[in-house]
C-alpha atoms as one frame of an Amber mdcrd trajectory, in Angstrom:
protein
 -14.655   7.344 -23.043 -12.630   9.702 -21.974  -9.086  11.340 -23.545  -5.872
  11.013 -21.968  -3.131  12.887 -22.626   0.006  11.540 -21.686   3.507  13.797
 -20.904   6.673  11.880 -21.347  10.073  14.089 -20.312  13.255  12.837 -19.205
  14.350  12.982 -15.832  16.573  15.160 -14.769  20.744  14.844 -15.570  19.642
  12.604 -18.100  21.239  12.962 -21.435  19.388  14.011 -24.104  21.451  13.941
 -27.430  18.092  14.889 -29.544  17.614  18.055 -27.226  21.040  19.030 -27.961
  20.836  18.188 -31.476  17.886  20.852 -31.872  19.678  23.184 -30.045  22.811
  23.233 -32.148  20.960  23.215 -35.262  19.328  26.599 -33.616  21.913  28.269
 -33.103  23.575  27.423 -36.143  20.387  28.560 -38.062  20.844  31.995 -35.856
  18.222  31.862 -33.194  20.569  33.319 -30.267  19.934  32.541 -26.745  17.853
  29.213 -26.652  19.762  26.795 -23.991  18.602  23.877 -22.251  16.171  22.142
 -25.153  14.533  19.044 -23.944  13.021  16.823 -26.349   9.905  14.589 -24.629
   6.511  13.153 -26.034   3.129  13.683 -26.673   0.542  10.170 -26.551  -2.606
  10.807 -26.694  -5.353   7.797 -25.645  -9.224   7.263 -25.782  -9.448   5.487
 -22.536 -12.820   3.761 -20.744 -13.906   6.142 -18.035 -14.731   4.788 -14.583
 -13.561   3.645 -11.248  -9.925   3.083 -10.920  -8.928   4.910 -14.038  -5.677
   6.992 -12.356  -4.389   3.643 -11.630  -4.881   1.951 -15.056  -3.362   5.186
 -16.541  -0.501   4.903 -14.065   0.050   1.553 -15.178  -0.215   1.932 -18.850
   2.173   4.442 -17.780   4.657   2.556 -15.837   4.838  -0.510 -17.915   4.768
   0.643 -21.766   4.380   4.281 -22.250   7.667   5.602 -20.374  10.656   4.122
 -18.788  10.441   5.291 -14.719  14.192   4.693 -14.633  14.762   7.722 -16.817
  11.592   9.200 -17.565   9.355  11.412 -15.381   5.290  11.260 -16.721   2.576
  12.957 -15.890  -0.964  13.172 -17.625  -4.118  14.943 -18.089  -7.855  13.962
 -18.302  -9.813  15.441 -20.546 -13.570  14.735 -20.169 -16.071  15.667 -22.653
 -18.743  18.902 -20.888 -22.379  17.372 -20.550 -25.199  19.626 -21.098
């Protein structure tokens, strides 16, 4: 088994109302000069290792975890050291 973690952010000249939402409440709480917030996710997955694993990430990826129209993804796999 191996852990996968997955990167969801929205693609670009999408609208993200909870991005701007945090960054009014910031500035109205008195942090000056944060622009630009961009709210995304975090999944992380215990995935079988093996052959063809990029492509049944990619596919977990493409059909349930984020929304290609208006989400970019990218992911990371994290393999445990052997001794």
């Amino acid at each position: 088994m191996v852990n996968v973690h997955v990167y969801i952010t929205l693609k670009e000249g999408v609208l993200d109302p909870q991005g701007k939402a945090v960054e009014h409440s910031l500035t109205a709480l008195g942090y000056e000069g944060v622009e630009e917030v961009s709210v995304g996710k975090w999944i992380q997955l215990k995935v079988e290792d093996g052959e063809g694993l990029d492509a049944r990430i990619t596919a977990m990826c493409e059909q349930l975890l984020a929304n290609p129209v208006i989400e970019n993804y990218s992911y990371k796999v994290e393999r445990e050291a052997t001794v």
